[in-house]
GROMACS .gro file of C-alpha atoms in nm:
model
  418
    1UNK     CA    1   0.000   0.000   0.000
    2UNK     CA    2   0.434   0.264   0.054
    3UNK     CA    3   0.529   0.623  -0.069
    4UNK     CA    4   0.710   0.598   0.097
    5UNK     CA    5   0.627   0.730   0.097
    6UNK     CA    6   0.197   0.412  -0.153
    7UNK     CA    7   0.515   0.320  -0.034
    8UNK     CA    8   0.337   0.051   0.243
    9UNK     CA    9   0.134   0.336   0.123
   10UNK     CA   10   0.405   0.420  -0.121
   11UNK     CA   11   0.484   0.776  -0.179
   12UNK     CA   12   0.287   0.888   0.122
   13UNK     CA   13   0.572   0.848   0.315
   14UNK     CA   14   0.534   0.706   0.075
   15UNK     CA   15   0.918   0.648   0.227
   16UNK     CA   16   1.042   0.738   0.424
   17UNK     CA   17   0.965   0.720   0.295
   18UNK     CA   18   1.240   0.817   0.376
   19UNK     CA   19   0.871   0.626   0.344
   20UNK     CA   20   1.157   0.402   0.517
   21UNK     CA   21   1.138   0.279   0.714
   22UNK     CA   22   1.144  -0.018   0.927
   23UNK     CA   23   1.259  -0.286   1.160
   24UNK     CA   24   1.189  -0.649   1.204
   25UNK     CA   25   1.380  -0.788   1.494
   26UNK     CA   26   1.630  -1.049   1.386
   27UNK     CA   27   1.505  -1.052   1.026
   28UNK     CA   28   1.416  -0.687   0.991
   29UNK     CA   29   1.619  -0.372   1.010
   30UNK     CA   30   1.628  -0.164   1.315
   31UNK     CA   31   1.492   0.172   1.394
   32UNK     CA   32   1.802   0.356   1.497
   33UNK     CA   33   2.169   0.305   1.425
   34UNK     CA   34   2.265   0.513   1.724
   35UNK     CA   35   1.987   0.464   1.970
   36UNK     CA   36   2.239   0.432   2.249
   37UNK     CA   37   2.392   0.766   2.166
   38UNK     CA   38   2.285   1.092   2.323
   39UNK     CA   39   2.236   1.223   1.971
   40UNK     CA   40   2.019   0.953   1.821
   41UNK     CA   41   1.684   1.100   1.922
   42UNK     CA   42   1.749   1.410   1.712
   43UNK     CA   43   1.725   1.213   1.390
   44UNK     CA   44   1.359   1.224   1.292
   45UNK     CA   45   1.300   1.067   0.954
   46UNK     CA   46   0.936   1.013   0.862
   47UNK     CA   47   0.787   0.669   0.815
   48UNK     CA   48   0.689   0.540   0.473
   49UNK     CA   49   0.323   0.482   0.458
   50UNK     CA   50   0.172   0.273   0.576
   51UNK     CA   51   0.438   0.128   0.804
   52UNK     CA   52   0.657   0.295   1.057
   53UNK     CA   53   1.014   0.239   1.167
   54UNK     CA   54   0.926   0.084   1.499
   55UNK     CA   55   1.209  -0.159   1.551
   56UNK     CA   56   1.546  -0.089   1.690
   57UNK     CA   57   1.897  -0.177   1.584
   58UNK     CA   58   2.022  -0.190   1.938
   59UNK     CA   59   2.276  -0.007   2.141
   60UNK     CA   60   2.568   0.158   1.965
   61UNK     CA   61   2.909   0.178   2.127
   62UNK     CA   62   2.971   0.531   2.257
   63UNK     CA   63   3.196   0.745   2.035
   64UNK     CA   64   3.563   0.765   2.127
   65UNK     CA   65   3.608   1.008   2.411
   66UNK     CA   66   3.257   0.966   2.557
   67UNK     CA   67   3.224   0.771   2.885
   68UNK     CA   68   3.049   0.438   2.848
   69UNK     CA   69   2.737   0.341   3.042
   70UNK     CA   70   2.939   0.089   3.246
   71UNK     CA   71   3.168   0.360   3.384
   72UNK     CA   72   2.936   0.655   3.438
   73UNK     CA   73   3.156   0.825   3.697
   74UNK     CA   74   3.486   0.803   3.511
   75UNK     CA   75   3.606   1.120   3.348
   76UNK     CA   76   3.888   1.116   3.092
   77UNK     CA   77   4.204   1.290   3.197
   78UNK     CA   78   4.191   1.502   2.885
   79UNK     CA   79   3.958   1.548   2.594
   80UNK     CA   80   4.074   1.346   2.296
   81UNK     CA   81   3.934   1.598   2.051
   82UNK     CA   82   3.930   1.970   2.117
   83UNK     CA   83   3.584   2.115   2.116
   84UNK     CA   84   3.401   1.782   2.136
   85UNK     CA   85   3.399   1.731   2.511
   86UNK     CA   86   3.113   1.813   2.740
   87UNK     CA   87   3.296   2.069   2.958
   88UNK     CA   88   3.374   2.431   2.897
   89UNK     CA   89   3.213   2.692   2.675
   90UNK     CA   90   3.359   2.540   2.360
   91UNK     CA   91   3.230   2.193   2.448
   92UNK     CA   92   2.882   2.329   2.520
   93UNK     CA   93   2.883   2.524   2.196
   94UNK     CA   94   2.985   2.213   2.003
   95UNK     CA   95   2.711   2.010   2.172
   96UNK     CA   96   2.448   2.270   2.084
   97UNK     CA   97   2.570   2.285   1.725
   98UNK     CA   98   2.567   1.908   1.708
   99UNK     CA   99   2.208   1.887   1.831
  100UNK     CA  100   2.093   2.163   1.600
  101UNK     CA  101   2.264   1.996   1.305
  102UNK     CA  102   2.109   1.661   1.393
  103UNK     CA  103   1.764   1.817   1.402
  104UNK     CA  104   1.835   1.988   1.070
  105UNK     CA  105   1.934   1.658   0.909
  106UNK     CA  106   1.610   1.493   1.016
  107UNK     CA  107   1.409   1.794   0.904
  108UNK     CA  108   1.578   1.793   0.563
  109UNK     CA  109   1.492   1.426   0.518
  110UNK     CA  110   1.132   1.490   0.626
  111UNK     CA  111   1.099   1.782   0.382
  112UNK     CA  112   1.244   1.580   0.096
  113UNK     CA  113   1.025   1.273   0.144
  114UNK     CA  114   0.696   1.457   0.198
  115UNK     CA  115   0.721   1.794   0.021
  116UNK     CA  116   0.995   1.811  -0.239
  117UNK     CA  117   0.911   1.467  -0.379
  118UNK     CA  118   0.534   1.525  -0.389
  119UNK     CA  119   0.518   1.640  -0.755
  120UNK     CA  120   0.688   1.314  -0.851
  121UNK     CA  121   0.428   1.120  -0.653
  122UNK     CA  122   0.143   1.310  -0.822
  123UNK     CA  123   0.267   1.244  -1.175
  124UNK     CA  124   0.365   0.888  -1.094
  125UNK     CA  125   0.012   0.807  -0.977
  126UNK     CA  126  -0.152   0.981  -1.271
  127UNK     CA  127   0.057   0.774  -1.511
  128UNK     CA  128  -0.022   0.454  -1.323
  129UNK     CA  129  -0.399   0.496  -1.343
  130UNK     CA  130  -0.401   0.629  -1.701
  131UNK     CA  131  -0.473   0.319  -1.906
  132UNK     CA  132  -0.529   0.544  -2.214
  133UNK     CA  133  -0.167   0.665  -2.216
  134UNK     CA  134   0.053   0.587  -2.515
  135UNK     CA  135   0.359   0.745  -2.353
  136UNK     CA  136   0.466   0.545  -2.050
  137UNK     CA  137   0.719   0.800  -1.915
  138UNK     CA  138   0.973   0.539  -1.818
  139UNK     CA  139   1.261   0.789  -1.817
  140UNK     CA  140   1.302   1.112  -1.617
  141UNK     CA  141   1.342   1.320  -1.934
  142UNK     CA  142   0.982   1.279  -2.050
  143UNK     CA  143   0.859   1.319  -1.692
  144UNK     CA  144   1.031   1.657  -1.655
  145UNK     CA  145   0.876   1.772  -1.982
  146UNK     CA  146   0.522   1.673  -1.885
  147UNK     CA  147   0.561   1.825  -1.537
  148UNK     CA  148   0.663   2.152  -1.700
  149UNK     CA  149   0.352   2.138  -1.920
  150UNK     CA  150   0.123   2.083  -1.622
  151UNK     CA  151   0.285   2.370  -1.434
  152UNK     CA  152   0.250   2.597  -1.736
  153UNK     CA  153  -0.117   2.521  -1.805
  154UNK     CA  154  -0.250   2.477  -1.451
  155UNK     CA  155   0.001   2.644  -1.222
  156UNK     CA  156   0.214   2.502  -0.937
  157UNK     CA  157  -0.090   2.374  -0.749
  158UNK     CA  158  -0.128   2.100  -1.008
  159UNK     CA  159   0.195   1.939  -0.885
  160UNK     CA  160   0.133   1.974  -0.511
  161UNK     CA  161  -0.234   1.878  -0.496
  162UNK     CA  162  -0.335   1.632  -0.230
  163UNK     CA  163  -0.025   1.687  -0.018
  164UNK     CA  164  -0.228   1.760   0.293
  165UNK     CA  165  -0.421   1.435   0.255
  166UNK     CA  166  -0.099   1.233   0.248
  167UNK     CA  167  -0.013   1.367   0.594
  168UNK     CA  168  -0.362   1.278   0.713
  169UNK     CA  169  -0.315   0.921   0.592
  170UNK     CA  170   0.015   0.902   0.777
  171UNK     CA  171  -0.150   1.031   1.092
  172UNK     CA  172  -0.440   0.786   1.066
  173UNK     CA  173  -0.198   0.500   1.006
  174UNK     CA  174   0.029   0.576   1.298
  175UNK     CA  175  -0.264   0.654   1.526
  176UNK     CA  176  -0.443   0.331   1.441
  177UNK     CA  177  -0.125   0.132   1.493
  178UNK     CA  178  -0.071   0.287   1.834
  179UNK     CA  179  -0.429   0.233   1.949
  180UNK     CA  180  -0.442  -0.129   1.833
  181UNK     CA  181  -0.111  -0.213   1.999
  182UNK     CA  182  -0.229  -0.043   2.319
  183UNK     CA  183  -0.550  -0.244   2.354
  184UNK     CA  184  -0.433  -0.574   2.211
  185UNK     CA  185  -0.134  -0.801   2.278
  186UNK     CA  186  -0.007  -0.738   1.925
  187UNK     CA  187   0.348  -0.597   1.953
  188UNK     CA  188   0.429  -0.265   1.789
  189UNK     CA  189   0.797  -0.346   1.815
  190UNK     CA  190   0.985  -0.673   1.776
  191UNK     CA  191   1.257  -0.749   2.027
  192UNK     CA  192   1.601  -0.872   1.925
  193UNK     CA  193   1.515  -1.217   2.060
  194UNK     CA  194   1.219  -1.253   1.828
  195UNK     CA  195   1.016  -1.564   1.766
  196UNK     CA  196   0.799  -1.665   1.466
  197UNK     CA  197   0.489  -1.603   1.678
  198UNK     CA  198   0.603  -1.252   1.763
  199UNK     CA  199   0.679  -1.180   1.398
  200UNK     CA  200   0.336  -1.306   1.294
  201UNK     CA  201   0.160  -1.095   1.556
  202UNK     CA  202   0.360  -0.789   1.452
  203UNK     CA  203   0.265  -0.836   1.085
  204UNK     CA  204  -0.096  -0.887   1.188
  205UNK     CA  205  -0.084  -0.549   1.360
  206UNK     CA  206   0.051  -0.393   1.041
  207UNK     CA  207  -0.222  -0.561   0.834
  208UNK     CA  208  -0.500  -0.431   1.061
  209UNK     CA  209  -0.346  -0.085   1.041
  210UNK     CA  210  -0.348  -0.091   0.661
  211UNK     CA  211  -0.712  -0.201   0.657
  212UNK     CA  212  -0.819   0.087   0.883
  213UNK     CA  213  -0.627   0.342   0.676
  214UNK     CA  214  -0.745   0.196   0.342
  215UNK     CA  215  -1.056   0.415   0.281
  216UNK     CA  216  -0.860   0.731   0.366
  217UNK     CA  217  -0.583   0.617   0.136
  218UNK     CA  218  -0.837   0.582  -0.145
  219UNK     CA  219  -0.959   0.936  -0.080
  220UNK     CA  220  -0.602   1.067  -0.077
  221UNK     CA  221  -0.526   0.888  -0.402
  222UNK     CA  222  -0.823   1.059  -0.569
  223UNK     CA  223  -0.705   1.400  -0.449
  224UNK     CA  224  -0.354   1.349  -0.589
  225UNK     CA  225  -0.468   1.233  -0.936
  226UNK     CA  226  -0.780   1.448  -0.986
  227UNK     CA  227  -0.717   1.716  -1.247
  228UNK     CA  228  -0.684   2.069  -1.115
  229UNK     CA  229  -0.890   2.189  -1.412
  230UNK     CA  230  -1.215   2.043  -1.276
  231UNK     CA  231  -1.111   2.019  -0.913
  232UNK     CA  232  -1.315   2.203  -0.650
  233UNK     CA  233  -1.144   2.388  -0.368
  234UNK     CA  234  -1.164   2.115  -0.106
  235UNK     CA  235  -1.068   2.160   0.256
  236UNK     CA  236  -0.778   1.982   0.420
  237UNK     CA  237  -1.020   1.754   0.608
  238UNK     CA  238  -1.202   1.648   0.291
  239UNK     CA  239  -0.991   1.332   0.289
  240UNK     CA  240  -1.139   1.225   0.623
  241UNK     CA  241  -1.491   1.306   0.509
  242UNK     CA  242  -1.458   1.108   0.189
  243UNK     CA  243  -1.286   0.820   0.366
  244UNK     CA  244  -1.571   0.786   0.614
  245UNK     CA  245  -1.821   0.825   0.331
  246UNK     CA  246  -1.652   0.543   0.143
  247UNK     CA  247  -1.697   0.316   0.445
  248UNK     CA  248  -2.063   0.391   0.508
  249UNK     CA  249  -2.145   0.432   0.138
  250UNK     CA  250  -2.280   0.787   0.164
  251UNK     CA  251  -2.181   1.121   0.020
  252UNK     CA  252  -1.929   0.985  -0.233
  253UNK     CA  253  -2.018   1.002  -0.605
  254UNK     CA  254  -1.942   0.672  -0.772
  255UNK     CA  255  -2.050   0.441  -1.049
  256UNK     CA  256  -2.154   0.078  -1.047
  257UNK     CA  257  -1.795  -0.016  -1.134
  258UNK     CA  258  -1.677   0.093  -0.788
  259UNK     CA  259  -1.516  -0.204  -0.618
  260UNK     CA  260  -1.632  -0.274  -0.261
  261UNK     CA  261  -1.376  -0.220   0.012
  262UNK     CA  262  -1.370  -0.591   0.088
  263UNK     CA  263  -1.236  -0.654  -0.263
  264UNK     CA  264  -0.953  -0.408  -0.195
  265UNK     CA  265  -0.843  -0.557   0.137
  266UNK     CA  266  -0.620  -0.831  -0.004
  267UNK     CA  267  -0.421  -0.621  -0.259
  268UNK     CA  268  -0.389  -0.338  -0.009
  269UNK     CA  269  -0.260  -0.557   0.274
  270UNK     CA  270  -0.039  -0.756   0.035
  271UNK     CA  271   0.131  -0.443  -0.093
  272UNK     CA  272   0.168  -0.293   0.253
  273UNK     CA  273   0.312  -0.603   0.418
  274UNK     CA  274   0.551  -0.676   0.131
  275UNK     CA  275   0.668  -0.315   0.128
  276UNK     CA  276   0.728  -0.329   0.502
  277UNK     CA  277   0.918  -0.659   0.486
  278UNK     CA  278   1.138  -0.561   0.191
  279UNK     CA  279   1.216  -0.220   0.340
  280UNK     CA  280   1.300  -0.374   0.675
  281UNK     CA  281   1.533  -0.638   0.534
  282UNK     CA  282   1.714  -0.390   0.309
  283UNK     CA  283   1.746  -0.139   0.591
  284UNK     CA  284   1.896  -0.392   0.829
  285UNK     CA  285   2.136  -0.520   0.563
  286UNK     CA  286   2.259  -0.170   0.475
  287UNK     CA  287   2.295  -0.075   0.841
  288UNK     CA  288   2.501  -0.389   0.902
  289UNK     CA  289   2.736  -0.304   0.615
  290UNK     CA  290   2.775   0.057   0.726
  291UNK     CA  291   2.833  -0.048   1.086
  292UNK     CA  292   3.111  -0.288   0.988
  293UNK     CA  293   3.265  -0.033   0.756
  294UNK     CA  294   3.267   0.229   1.031
  295UNK     CA  295   3.410  -0.015   1.284
  296UNK     CA  296   3.690  -0.123   1.049
  297UNK     CA  297   3.779   0.236   0.966
  298UNK     CA  298   3.811   0.313   1.336
  299UNK     CA  299   4.046   0.020   1.381
  300UNK     CA  300   4.268   0.111   1.086
  301UNK     CA  301   4.310   0.479   1.165
  302UNK     CA  302   4.205   0.737   1.417
  303UNK     CA  303   3.900   0.910   1.280
  304UNK     CA  304   3.838   1.280   1.318
  305UNK     CA  305   3.567   1.414   1.549
  306UNK     CA  306   3.383   1.537   1.239
  307UNK     CA  307   3.366   1.183   1.102
  308UNK     CA  308   3.252   1.051   1.439
  309UNK     CA  309   2.959   1.292   1.433
  310UNK     CA  310   2.871   1.201   1.076
  311UNK     CA  311   2.874   0.833   1.172
  312UNK     CA  312   2.615   0.910   1.439
  313UNK     CA  313   2.353   1.033   1.191
  314UNK     CA  314   2.397   0.935   0.830
  315UNK     CA  315   2.403   0.553   0.842
  316UNK     CA  316   2.036   0.542   0.936
  317UNK     CA  317   1.940   0.799   0.674
  318UNK     CA  318   2.129   0.611   0.404
  319UNK     CA  319   1.973   0.282   0.513
  320UNK     CA  320   1.623   0.432   0.507
  321UNK     CA  321   1.689   0.579   0.163
  322UNK     CA  322   1.808   0.245   0.023
  323UNK     CA  323   1.519   0.056   0.186
  324UNK     CA  324   1.254   0.287   0.046
  325UNK     CA  325   1.413   0.285  -0.300
  326UNK     CA  326   1.437  -0.094  -0.323
  327UNK     CA  327   1.083  -0.156  -0.199
  328UNK     CA  328   0.936   0.104  -0.436
  329UNK     CA  329   1.118  -0.038  -0.737
  330UNK     CA  330   1.040  -0.402  -0.659
  331UNK     CA  331   0.673  -0.342  -0.584
  332UNK     CA  332   0.603  -0.082  -0.854
  333UNK     CA  333   0.396  -0.322  -1.072
  334UNK     CA  334   0.183  -0.423  -0.773
  335UNK     CA  335   0.139  -0.058  -0.681
  336UNK     CA  336   0.012   0.015  -1.033
  337UNK     CA  337  -0.250  -0.258  -0.998
  338UNK     CA  338  -0.346  -0.138  -0.651
  339UNK     CA  339  -0.399   0.220  -0.764
  340UNK     CA  340  -0.615   0.120  -1.057
  341UNK     CA  341  -0.837  -0.090  -0.833
  342UNK     CA  342  -0.874   0.192  -0.580
  343UNK     CA  343  -0.955   0.456  -0.842
  344UNK     CA  344  -1.205   0.249  -1.044
  345UNK     CA  345  -1.563   0.369  -1.029
  346UNK     CA  346  -1.486   0.691  -0.841
  347UNK     CA  347  -1.566   0.915  -1.140
  348UNK     CA  348  -1.220   1.066  -1.123
  349UNK     CA  349  -1.099   1.294  -1.404
  350UNK     CA  350  -0.721   1.296  -1.452
  351UNK     CA  351  -0.483   1.501  -1.665
  352UNK     CA  352  -0.379   1.377  -2.006
  353UNK     CA  353  -0.023   1.262  -1.941
  354UNK     CA  354   0.045   1.232  -2.316
  355UNK     CA  355  -0.019   1.597  -2.401
  356UNK     CA  356   0.022   1.790  -2.077
  357UNK     CA  357  -0.321   1.949  -2.119
  358UNK     CA  358  -0.683   1.831  -2.150
  359UNK     CA  359  -0.841   1.577  -1.917
  360UNK     CA  360  -0.942   1.211  -1.933
  361UNK     CA  361  -1.203   1.006  -1.744
  362UNK     CA  362  -1.123   0.679  -1.566
  363UNK     CA  363  -1.360   0.414  -1.703
  364UNK     CA  364  -1.193   0.085  -1.620
  365UNK     CA  365  -1.397  -0.228  -1.556
  366UNK     CA  366  -1.164  -0.462  -1.372
  367UNK     CA  367  -1.337  -0.739  -1.182
  368UNK     CA  368  -1.056  -0.775  -0.932
  369UNK     CA  369  -0.682  -0.800  -0.885
  370UNK     CA  370  -0.628  -1.097  -1.115
  371UNK     CA  371  -0.837  -0.947  -1.395
  372UNK     CA  372  -0.649  -0.617  -1.362
  373UNK     CA  373  -0.311  -0.791  -1.395
  374UNK     CA  374  -0.420  -0.993  -1.699
  375UNK     CA  375  -0.577  -0.691  -1.870
  376UNK     CA  376  -0.270  -0.471  -1.826
  377UNK     CA  377  -0.041  -0.745  -1.954
  378UNK     CA  378  -0.258  -0.811  -2.262
  379UNK     CA  379  -0.349  -0.454  -2.359
  380UNK     CA  380  -0.047  -0.250  -2.243
  381UNK     CA  381   0.232  -0.506  -2.222
  382UNK     CA  382   0.471  -0.572  -1.938
  383UNK     CA  383   0.592  -0.211  -1.945
  384UNK     CA  384   0.236  -0.105  -1.871
  385UNK     CA  385   0.300  -0.198  -1.510
  386UNK     CA  386   0.583   0.059  -1.502
  387UNK     CA  387   0.401   0.365  -1.633
  388UNK     CA  388   0.544   0.676  -1.471
  389UNK     CA  389   0.858   0.499  -1.347
  390UNK     CA  390   1.068   0.798  -1.454
  391UNK     CA  391   0.910   0.993  -1.167
  392UNK     CA  392   1.059   0.742  -0.921
  393UNK     CA  393   1.403   0.806  -1.066
  394UNK     CA  394   1.361   1.181  -1.023
  395UNK     CA  395   1.221   1.140  -0.673
  396UNK     CA  396   1.515   0.941  -0.540
  397UNK     CA  397   1.770   1.146  -0.730
  398UNK     CA  398   1.640   1.455  -0.552
  399UNK     CA  399   1.646   1.270  -0.221
  400UNK     CA  400   2.005   1.157  -0.271
  401UNK     CA  401   2.108   1.510  -0.368
  402UNK     CA  402   1.950   1.658  -0.057
  403UNK     CA  403   2.123   1.402   0.165
  404UNK     CA  404   2.458   1.479   0.005
  405UNK     CA  405   2.413   1.856   0.034
  406UNK     CA  406   2.305   1.818   0.396
  407UNK     CA  407   2.614   1.609   0.467
  408UNK     CA  408   2.843   1.870   0.312
  409UNK     CA  409   2.682   2.152   0.512
  410UNK     CA  410   2.696   1.949   0.832
  411UNK     CA  411   3.064   1.863   0.778
  412UNK     CA  412   3.148   2.227   0.716
  413UNK     CA  413   2.971   2.340   1.033
  414UNK     CA  414   3.148   2.077   1.243
  415UNK     CA  415   3.490   2.157   1.099
  416UNK     CA  416   3.441   2.523   1.180
  417UNK     CA  417   3.340   2.441   1.537
  418UNK     CA  418   3.637   2.220   1.630
   0.00000   0.00000   0.00000
């Protein structure tokens, strides 16, 4: 469902998605690479929808020069790195700068995943549901051209429509997950000593969360693909109103081709769970590699205080980036099918992604998930499952660029402070 963020609801978070975005005990990646550090809580990367990074990597060895938990009363005879200790005006200034920089890194990741990447999510979804399209926009070059056309004919709002509803879906998802875990024995987090039963209960919690958020996700999907030309000025809470209306069957204009919510449960949960599992495994694998690389570099040579600070933040961000990217790419065909099933029968009018102007109605008549897969393969070919894939390339290129720029700025600030 991923992002990510329908990342899990891709692109709403869609993923961390930073939609990343996730942990899974012994088989899943952990929440924080530096949860044992005093700095770890300043890294706030958003979850990919519909999952959340709930699991933890474990305790990280304290950086060189910082007293360990086992010797809380021992104080080093001298600071190994000037300006990085906790005493004195310079040490306090460095600590404040470090915390501010850590918050800025998390904020930059949040902005990239949920704001800067939103135009890519909008166009990506419009291409996925446009079965009329002759141009599949598999490369970023055609995507940039069509985005420019939309901006020219409809204004910037055409590329940022529905952004508020994506945050609502994230809030509903996280809220539902918290409430269910509070009133049921289903674990929101998986311990390091996990068991198959615990893993199954954790995935059941995720599945129930996706089901609760499903009608609101459908409403958000409509807002992001509906053409701005015929779009009414809807309020920010319209997503909630339409989601509730979809559940009770009132107040939502639809045709007889509208699939019942029960028919959407399986593809929605399947996409969400697979996105969560893939993201978690990739995240843990990348974190493991980065952890070993950092450890080996510390053994070979004495690292600078600047590098120590970078090692406290960026491994998790890089792991979340890789996890969200891999899950979005692997599950892109399933996401295309999911979006077409959600949008069918809702009387949605989308932009013509071939021309950059005019509008098109959605008049599909899929009977279910299997019929949708067979129809796309027969009428549009295998590449039909990847319509709009060029937007994914642009989305993660922008994300990687922001991470790199943030790292350069952070390194410069630290070097000037030591």
